[in-house]
PDB file of C-alpha atoms in Angstrom:
ATOM      1  CA  MET R   1    -187.578  -0.129 114.745  1.00 55.00           C
ATOM      2  CA  GLY R   2    -187.670   2.264 117.686  1.00 59.00           C
ATOM      3  CA  ALA R   3    -184.605   3.611 119.466  1.00 53.00           C
ATOM      4  CA  LEU R   4    -185.391   1.495 122.540  1.00 51.00           C
ATOM      5  CA  MET R   5    -185.477  -1.720 120.501  1.00 56.00           C
ATOM      6  CA  VAL R   6    -182.192  -0.793 118.815  1.00 46.00           C
ATOM      7  CA  ARG R   7    -180.537  -0.332 122.208  1.00 48.00           C
ATOM      8  CA  ILE R   8    -181.942  -3.668 123.414  1.00 47.00           C
ATOM      9  CA  ARG R   9    -180.603  -5.459 120.341  1.00 58.00           C
ATOM     10  CA  ILE R  10    -177.200  -3.834 120.807  1.00 48.00           C
ATOM     11  CA  TRP R  11    -177.026  -4.902 124.446  1.00 51.00           C
ATOM     12  CA  GLU R  12    -178.079  -8.435 123.475  1.00 54.00           C
ATOM     13  CA  SER R  13    -175.251  -8.555 120.944  1.00 55.00           C
ATOM     14  CA  VAL R  14    -172.767  -7.192 123.477  1.00 44.00           C
ATOM     15  CA  GLY R  15    -173.928  -9.793 125.980  1.00 49.00           C
ATOM     16  CA  ARG R  16    -173.373 -12.600 123.484  1.00 54.00           C
ATOM     17  CA  VAL R  17    -169.868 -11.302 122.700  1.00 43.00           C
ATOM     18  CA  LEU R  18    -168.975 -11.033 126.390  1.00 42.00           C
ATOM     19  CA  ALA R  19    -170.293 -14.537 127.054  1.00 46.00           C
ATOM     20  CA  TRP R  20    -168.202 -15.876 124.164  1.00 42.00           C
ATOM     21  CA  MET R  21    -165.103 -14.108 125.544  1.00 40.00           C
ATOM     22  CA  ASP R  22    -165.717 -15.657 128.965  1.00 43.00           C
ATOM     23  CA  GLU R  23    -165.970 -19.096 127.354  1.00 43.00           C
ATOM     24  CA  GLN R  24    -162.715 -18.558 125.495  1.00 40.00           C
ATOM     25  CA  GLU R  25    -160.941 -17.367 128.637  1.00 40.00           C
ATOM     26  CA  HIS R  26    -162.181 -20.418 130.512  1.00 37.00           C
ATOM     27  CA  ALA R  27    -161.071 -22.705 127.682  1.00 38.00           C
ATOM     28  CA  VAL R  28    -157.586 -21.182 127.648  1.00 37.00           C
ATOM     29  CA  THR R  29    -157.284 -21.446 131.433  1.00 35.00           C
ATOM     30  CA  HIS R  30    -158.472 -25.036 131.319  1.00 35.00           C
ATOM     31  CA  GLN R  31    -156.042 -25.876 128.538  1.00 42.00           C
ATOM     32  CA  HIS R  32    -153.147 -24.372 130.489  1.00 52.00           C
ATOM     33  CA  ASP R  33    -153.985 -26.296 133.643  1.00 65.00           C
ATOM     34  CA  THR R  34    -155.185 -29.713 132.479  1.00 83.00           C
ATOM     35  CA  PHE R  35    -152.902 -32.106 130.629  1.00 88.00           C
ATOM     36  CA  ASN R  36    -154.275 -34.274 127.837  1.00 92.00           C
ATOM     37  CA  ARG R  37    -151.646 -36.757 126.666  1.00 93.00           C
ATOM     38  CA  GLY R  38    -153.570 -37.615 123.516  1.00 93.00           C
ATOM     39  CA  ARG R  39    -153.721 -33.953 122.562  1.00 93.00           C
ATOM     40  CA  ALA R  40    -150.008 -33.527 123.289  1.00 94.00           C
ATOM     41  CA  VAL R  41    -149.189 -36.456 120.984  1.00 95.00           C
ATOM     42  CA  VAL R  42    -151.378 -34.974 118.241  1.00 95.00           C
ATOM     43  CA  ASP R  43    -149.628 -31.599 118.581  1.00 95.00           C
ATOM     44  CA  LEU R  44    -146.228 -33.285 118.474  1.00 96.00           C
ATOM     45  CA  ASP R  45    -147.222 -35.241 115.364  1.00 95.00           C
ATOM     46  CA  ALA R  46    -148.218 -31.952 113.744  1.00 94.00           C
ATOM     47  CA  LEU R  47    -144.732 -30.591 114.438  1.00 94.00           C
ATOM     48  CA  LEU R  48    -143.212 -33.740 112.941  1.00 95.00           C
ATOM     49  CA  ALA R  49    -145.280 -33.351 109.776  1.00 93.00           C
ATOM     50  CA  GLU R  50    -143.944 -29.852 109.094  1.00 90.00           C
ATOM     51  CA  PRO R  51    -140.927 -29.298 106.831  1.00 92.00           C
ATOM     52  CA  LEU R  52    -138.035 -27.795 108.766  1.00 94.00           C
ATOM     53  CA  ARG R  53    -136.212 -24.656 107.690  1.00 90.00           C
ATOM     54  CA  GLY R  54    -132.960 -25.202 105.858  1.00 86.00           C
ATOM     55  CA  GLY R  55    -131.344 -21.943 106.951  1.00 85.00           C
ATOM     56  CA  GLY R  56    -131.838 -18.401 108.162  1.00 86.00           C
ATOM     57  CA  PRO R  57    -131.941 -16.869 111.628  1.00 89.00           C
ATOM     58  CA  THR R  58    -133.787 -18.367 114.569  1.00 91.00           C
ATOM     59  CA  GLU R  59    -137.181 -16.686 114.981  1.00 92.00           C
ATOM     60  CA  LEU R  60    -139.666 -16.690 117.848  1.00 91.00           C
ATOM     61  CA  GLU R  61    -143.391 -16.652 117.006  1.00 92.00           C
ATOM     62  CA  TYR R  62    -146.075 -15.153 119.255  1.00 91.00           C
ATOM     63  CA  ASP R  63    -149.844 -15.388 119.409  1.00 90.00           C
ATOM     64  CA  PRO R  64    -151.145 -12.153 117.828  1.00 90.00           C
ATOM     65  CA  TYR R  65    -153.969 -11.858 120.384  1.00 89.00           C
ATOM     66  CA  THR R  66    -152.368 -12.897 123.678  1.00 87.00           C
ATOM     67  CA  GLY R  67    -148.730 -12.111 122.940  1.00 87.00           C
ATOM     68  CA  GLU R  68    -147.730 -15.518 124.306  1.00 87.00           C
ATOM     69  CA  TRP R  69    -144.786 -17.363 122.792  1.00 87.00           C
ATOM     70  CA  VAL R  70    -146.073 -20.246 120.664  1.00 91.00           C
ATOM     71  CA  ARG R  71    -143.127 -21.509 118.615  1.00 93.00           C
ATOM     72  CA  THR R  72    -139.465 -21.063 117.705  1.00 94.00           C
ATOM     73  CA  ARG R  73    -138.125 -21.968 114.270  1.00 95.00           C
ATOM     74  CA  GLY R  74    -134.465 -22.209 113.365  1.00 94.00           C
ATOM     75  CA  GLU R  75    -132.164 -23.941 110.960  1.00 93.00           C
ATOM     76  CA  GLY R  76    -133.189 -27.585 111.045  1.00 94.00           C
ATOM     77  CA  PHE R  77    -135.410 -27.434 114.143  1.00 95.00           C
ATOM     78  CA  VAL R  78    -138.670 -26.262 115.662  1.00 96.00           C
ATOM     79  CA  LEU R  79    -139.714 -26.134 119.308  1.00 94.00           C
ATOM     80  CA  ALA R  80    -143.124 -25.461 120.823  1.00 95.00           C
ATOM     81  CA  PRO R  81    -145.033 -25.865 124.099  1.00 93.00           C
ATOM     82  CA  LEU R  82    -147.362 -28.852 124.450  1.00 95.00           C
ATOM     83  CA  TRP R  83    -148.830 -27.926 127.839  1.00 93.00           C
ATOM     84  CA  GLU R  84    -148.593 -25.100 130.332  1.00 90.00           C
ATOM     85  CA  SER R  85    -149.638 -25.036 133.976  1.00 87.00           C
ATOM     86  CA  ARG R  86    -151.309 -22.147 135.714  1.00 84.00           C
ATOM     87  CA  SER R  87    -149.183 -19.448 137.290  1.00 81.00           C
ATOM     88  CA  LEU R  88    -147.545 -20.372 140.570  1.00 81.00           C
ATOM     89  CA  TYR R  89    -147.541 -16.810 141.858  1.00 82.00           C
ATOM     90  CA  GLY R  90    -149.099 -16.545 145.303  1.00 81.00           C
ATOM     91  CA  VAL R  91    -149.963 -20.240 145.682  1.00 80.00           C
ATOM     92  CA  SER R  92    -149.456 -22.169 148.902  1.00 83.00           C
ATOM     93  CA  TYR R  93    -146.427 -24.367 149.532  1.00 82.00           C
ATOM     94  CA  GLU R  94    -148.516 -27.514 149.153  1.00 85.00           C
ATOM     95  CA  GLU R  95    -150.187 -26.325 145.950  1.00 86.00           C
ATOM     96  CA  TRP R  96    -146.820 -25.331 144.458  1.00 79.00           C
ATOM     97  CA  HIS R  97    -145.475 -28.835 144.986  1.00 84.00           C
ATOM     98  CA  ASP R  98    -148.688 -30.393 143.674  1.00 86.00           C
ATOM     99  CA  VAL R  99    -148.385 -28.441 140.412  1.00 86.00           C
ATOM    100  CA  VAL R 100    -144.662 -29.170 140.006  1.00 85.00           C
ATOM    101  CA  ASP R 101    -145.152 -32.869 140.761  1.00 88.00           C
ATOM    102  CA  GLY R 102    -148.072 -32.908 138.343  1.00 87.00           C
ATOM    103  CA  GLY R 103    -145.909 -31.401 135.608  1.00 89.00           C
ATOM    104  CA  ASP R 104    -143.310 -34.111 136.123  1.00 90.00           C
ATOM    105  CA  LEU R 105    -146.025 -36.767 135.933  1.00 91.00           C
ATOM    106  CA  ASN R 106    -147.346 -35.244 132.705  1.00 93.00           C
ATOM    107  CA  ALA R 107    -143.884 -35.428 131.177  1.00 93.00           C
ATOM    108  CA  MET R 108    -143.462 -39.029 132.342  1.00 93.00           C
ATOM    109  CA  SER R 109    -146.796 -39.961 130.795  1.00 94.00           C
ATOM    110  CA  LEU R 110    -145.812 -38.454 127.442  1.00 95.00           C
ATOM    111  CA  VAL R 111    -142.355 -40.071 127.591  1.00 95.00           C
ATOM    112  CA  ALA R 112    -144.004 -43.466 128.205  1.00 95.00           C
ATOM    113  CA  ALA R 113    -146.218 -43.047 125.126  1.00 95.00           C
ATOM    114  CA  LEU R 114    -143.317 -41.991 122.913  1.00 96.00           C
ATOM    115  CA  THR R 115    -141.098 -44.782 124.254  1.00 96.00           C
ATOM    116  CA  ARG R 116    -143.714 -47.315 123.186  1.00 96.00           C
ATOM    117  CA  ARG R 117    -143.540 -45.771 119.723  1.00 95.00           C
ATOM    118  CA  TRP R 118    -139.786 -45.238 119.294  1.00 96.00           C
ATOM    119  CA  GLY R 119    -138.023 -47.294 121.938  1.00 95.00           C
ATOM    120  CA  ALA R 120    -135.806 -46.260 124.815  1.00 95.00           C
ATOM    121  CA  PRO R 121    -134.720 -42.594 124.835  1.00 96.00           C
ATOM    122  CA  ARG R 122    -131.565 -40.939 126.114  1.00 95.00           C
ATOM    123  CA  THR R 123    -131.063 -37.794 128.199  1.00 94.00           C
ATOM    124  CA  VAL R 124    -129.487 -34.531 127.084  1.00 91.00           C
ATOM    125  CA  VAL R 125    -128.473 -32.591 130.197  1.00 87.00           C
ATOM    126  CA  MET R 126    -129.089 -28.839 130.046  1.00 84.00           C
ATOM    127  CA  ARG R 127    -126.967 -27.887 133.051  1.00 75.00           C
ATOM    128  CA  PRO R 128    -124.012 -26.708 130.900  1.00 66.00           C
ATOM    129  CA  VAL R 129    -126.390 -24.344 129.068  1.00 70.00           C
ATOM    130  CA  MET R 130    -127.800 -22.937 132.298  1.00 65.00           C
ATOM    131  CA  PHE R 131    -124.392 -22.401 133.871  1.00 62.00           C
ATOM    132  CA  GLN R 132    -122.421 -21.504 130.771  1.00 65.00           C
ATOM    133  CA  PRO R 133    -119.070 -19.841 131.407  1.00 55.00           C
ATOM    134  CA  LEU R 134    -118.438 -16.347 130.129  1.00 54.00           C
ATOM    135  CA  PRO R 135    -116.970 -15.702 127.676  1.00 49.00           C
ATOM    136  CA  CYS R 136    -117.730 -18.924 125.833  1.00 60.00           C
ATOM    137  CA  GLU R 137    -118.057 -20.461 122.411  1.00 63.00           C
ATOM    138  CA  PRO R 138    -121.467 -20.302 120.677  1.00 71.00           C
ATOM    139  CA  MET R 139    -123.725 -23.193 121.667  1.00 77.00           C
ATOM    140  CA  PRO R 140    -125.773 -25.286 119.195  1.00 82.00           C
ATOM    141  CA  PRO R 141    -128.713 -23.222 117.881  1.00 86.00           C
ATOM    142  CA  VAL R 142    -131.365 -25.601 119.218  1.00 88.00           C
ATOM    143  CA  LEU R 143    -129.943 -25.350 122.752  1.00 88.00           C
ATOM    144  CA  GLU R 144    -129.648 -21.594 122.415  1.00 86.00           C
ATOM    145  CA  ALA R 145    -133.306 -21.451 121.364  1.00 89.00           C
ATOM    146  CA  LEU R 146    -134.291 -23.382 124.489  1.00 88.00           C
ATOM    147  CA  SER R 147    -132.234 -20.960 126.551  1.00 84.00           C
ATOM    148  CA  ASP R 148    -133.952 -17.989 124.897  1.00 84.00           C
ATOM    149  CA  VAL R 149    -137.332 -19.190 126.186  1.00 83.00           C
ATOM    150  CA  ASP R 150    -135.864 -19.962 129.643  1.00 80.00           C
ATOM    151  CA  ASN R 151    -136.375 -23.703 129.366  1.00 82.00           C
ATOM    152  CA  TYR R 152    -133.473 -25.526 130.990  1.00 80.00           C
ATOM    153  CA  GLY R 153    -135.179 -28.836 131.683  1.00 85.00           C
ATOM    154  CA  ASP R 154    -133.132 -31.898 130.741  1.00 91.00           C
ATOM    155  CA  LEU R 155    -134.305 -33.241 127.390  1.00 94.00           C
ATOM    156  CA  THR R 156    -135.549 -36.787 126.886  1.00 96.00           C
ATOM    157  CA  VAL R 157    -134.514 -37.514 123.301  1.00 96.00           C
ATOM    158  CA  TRP R 158    -135.345 -40.139 120.666  1.00 97.00           C
ATOM    159  CA  GLY R 159    -133.761 -40.506 117.277  1.00 92.00           C
ATOM    160  CA  PRO R 160    -133.090 -40.892 114.567  1.00 95.00           C
ATOM    161  CA  VAL R 161    -136.668 -41.969 113.897  1.00 94.00           C
ATOM    162  CA  PRO R 162    -138.403 -41.958 110.476  1.00 93.00           C
ATOM    163  CA  ALA R 163    -141.003 -39.438 111.573  1.00 91.00           C
ATOM    164  CA  GLY R 164    -140.583 -36.474 109.220  1.00 90.00           C
ATOM    165  CA  PRO R 165    -142.269 -35.819 105.859  1.00 91.00           C
ATOM    166  CA  GLY R 166    -141.712 -38.784 103.563  1.00 90.00           C
ATOM    167  CA  GLY R 167    -140.145 -40.761 106.400  1.00 91.00           C
ATOM    168  CA  ALA R 168    -137.257 -38.311 106.844  1.00 94.00           C
ATOM    169  CA  ALA R 169    -135.087 -38.875 109.910  1.00 95.00           C
ATOM    170  CA  ARG R 170    -135.948 -36.743 112.926  1.00 96.00           C
ATOM    171  CA  TRP R 171    -134.696 -36.313 116.482  1.00 96.00           C
ATOM    172  CA  VAL R 172    -137.390 -35.554 119.055  1.00 97.00           C
ATOM    173  CA  GLY R 173    -136.934 -34.158 122.560  1.00 96.00           C
ATOM    174  CA  VAL R 174    -139.339 -33.288 125.373  1.00 96.00           C
ATOM    175  CA  SER R 175    -138.743 -31.506 128.670  1.00 93.00           C
ATOM    176  CA  VAL R 176    -140.681 -29.778 131.441  1.00 91.00           C
ATOM    177  CA  LYS R 177    -139.448 -26.734 133.361  1.00 81.00           C
ATOM    178  CA  HIS R 178    -140.305 -23.195 134.426  1.00 71.00           C
ATOM    179  CA  CYS R 179    -138.112 -20.122 134.188  1.00 68.00           C
ATOM    180  CA  ASP R 180    -138.569 -19.237 137.863  1.00 69.00           C
ATOM    181  CA  GLU R 181    -140.442 -20.585 140.868  1.00 74.00           C
ATOM    182  CA  LYS R 182    -143.519 -18.418 140.251  1.00 77.00           C
ATOM    183  CA  ALA R 183    -143.784 -18.932 136.493  1.00 78.00           C
ATOM    184  CA  PRO R 184    -145.979 -21.627 134.911  1.00 84.00           C
ATOM    185  CA  LEU R 185    -144.429 -24.982 134.119  1.00 87.00           C
ATOM    186  CA  VAL R 186    -144.049 -25.632 130.387  1.00 90.00           C
ATOM    187  CA  LEU R 187    -143.919 -29.067 128.766  1.00 94.00           C
ATOM    188  CA  MET R 188    -141.995 -28.486 125.553  1.00 93.00           C
ATOM    189  CA  ALA R 189    -141.218 -30.453 122.406  1.00 96.00           C
ATOM    190  CA  VAL R 190    -138.202 -30.120 120.116  1.00 96.00           C
ATOM    191  CA  VAL R 191    -138.086 -31.598 116.611  1.00 97.00           C
ATOM    192  CA  ALA R 192    -134.813 -31.490 114.642  1.00 96.00           C
ATOM    193  CA  ASP R 193    -133.343 -32.903 111.453  1.00 95.00           C
ATOM    194  CA  ARG R 194    -129.991 -33.507 113.147  1.00 92.00           C
ATOM    195  CA  GLU R 195    -128.842 -35.116 116.356  1.00 93.00           C
ATOM    196  CA  ILE R 196    -129.592 -33.237 119.570  1.00 91.00           C
ATOM    197  CA  VAL R 197    -126.456 -33.452 121.697  1.00 84.00           C
ATOM    198  CA  GLU R 198    -125.229 -32.010 124.958  1.00 81.00           C
ATOM    199  CA  TRP R 199    -123.150 -28.868 124.799  1.00 76.00           C
ATOM    200  CA  GLU R 200    -119.573 -29.466 125.791  1.00 69.00           C
ATOM    201  CA  THR R 201    -118.480 -26.158 127.227  1.00 57.00           C
ATOM    202  CA  PRO R 202    -114.894 -25.157 126.531  1.00 51.00           C
ATOM    203  CA  LEU R 203    -112.397 -25.545 129.375  1.00 46.00           C
TER     204      LEU R 203
END
């Protein structure tokens, strides 16, 4: 094979790789901007099927390729994003509200599906976590984990429900929030083997 043909084959291979990368980038962008309730339920069911850690420190996990946060595991709980919007940096006033309203609608759609499965939920308010006094007593690890990923959206919680491995009791929470006005909205799920309760800050 001549040198010219070798170069042509190399460029063809490079072109295929670049095209594949473009497809992956488009898929990721699409995933982060379009909500699929069925997919969110499947992802939540996958979290419910996992055994939860019995002890040890809380650890954040990141995608090795993008560096994005993908999961937090702690003693008796796991939390993970189910959907993420596009960035709100530089968008118009109308578009910002459209995305935020859309995130709320996505959460409501998921809550409706889970309510049909498990019955009426309750609300765990995150305001005490956001505006915690200093100094203060340590908060429950699951609430601290939510704080560590800047998610202060009020949790809609079900439980106990026989949803864990072997029908083990689980508490499930979902919320939607962003860490600042320009950051993407994140619809998040929390699965725990103990009751998720509001933090009563000390007086």
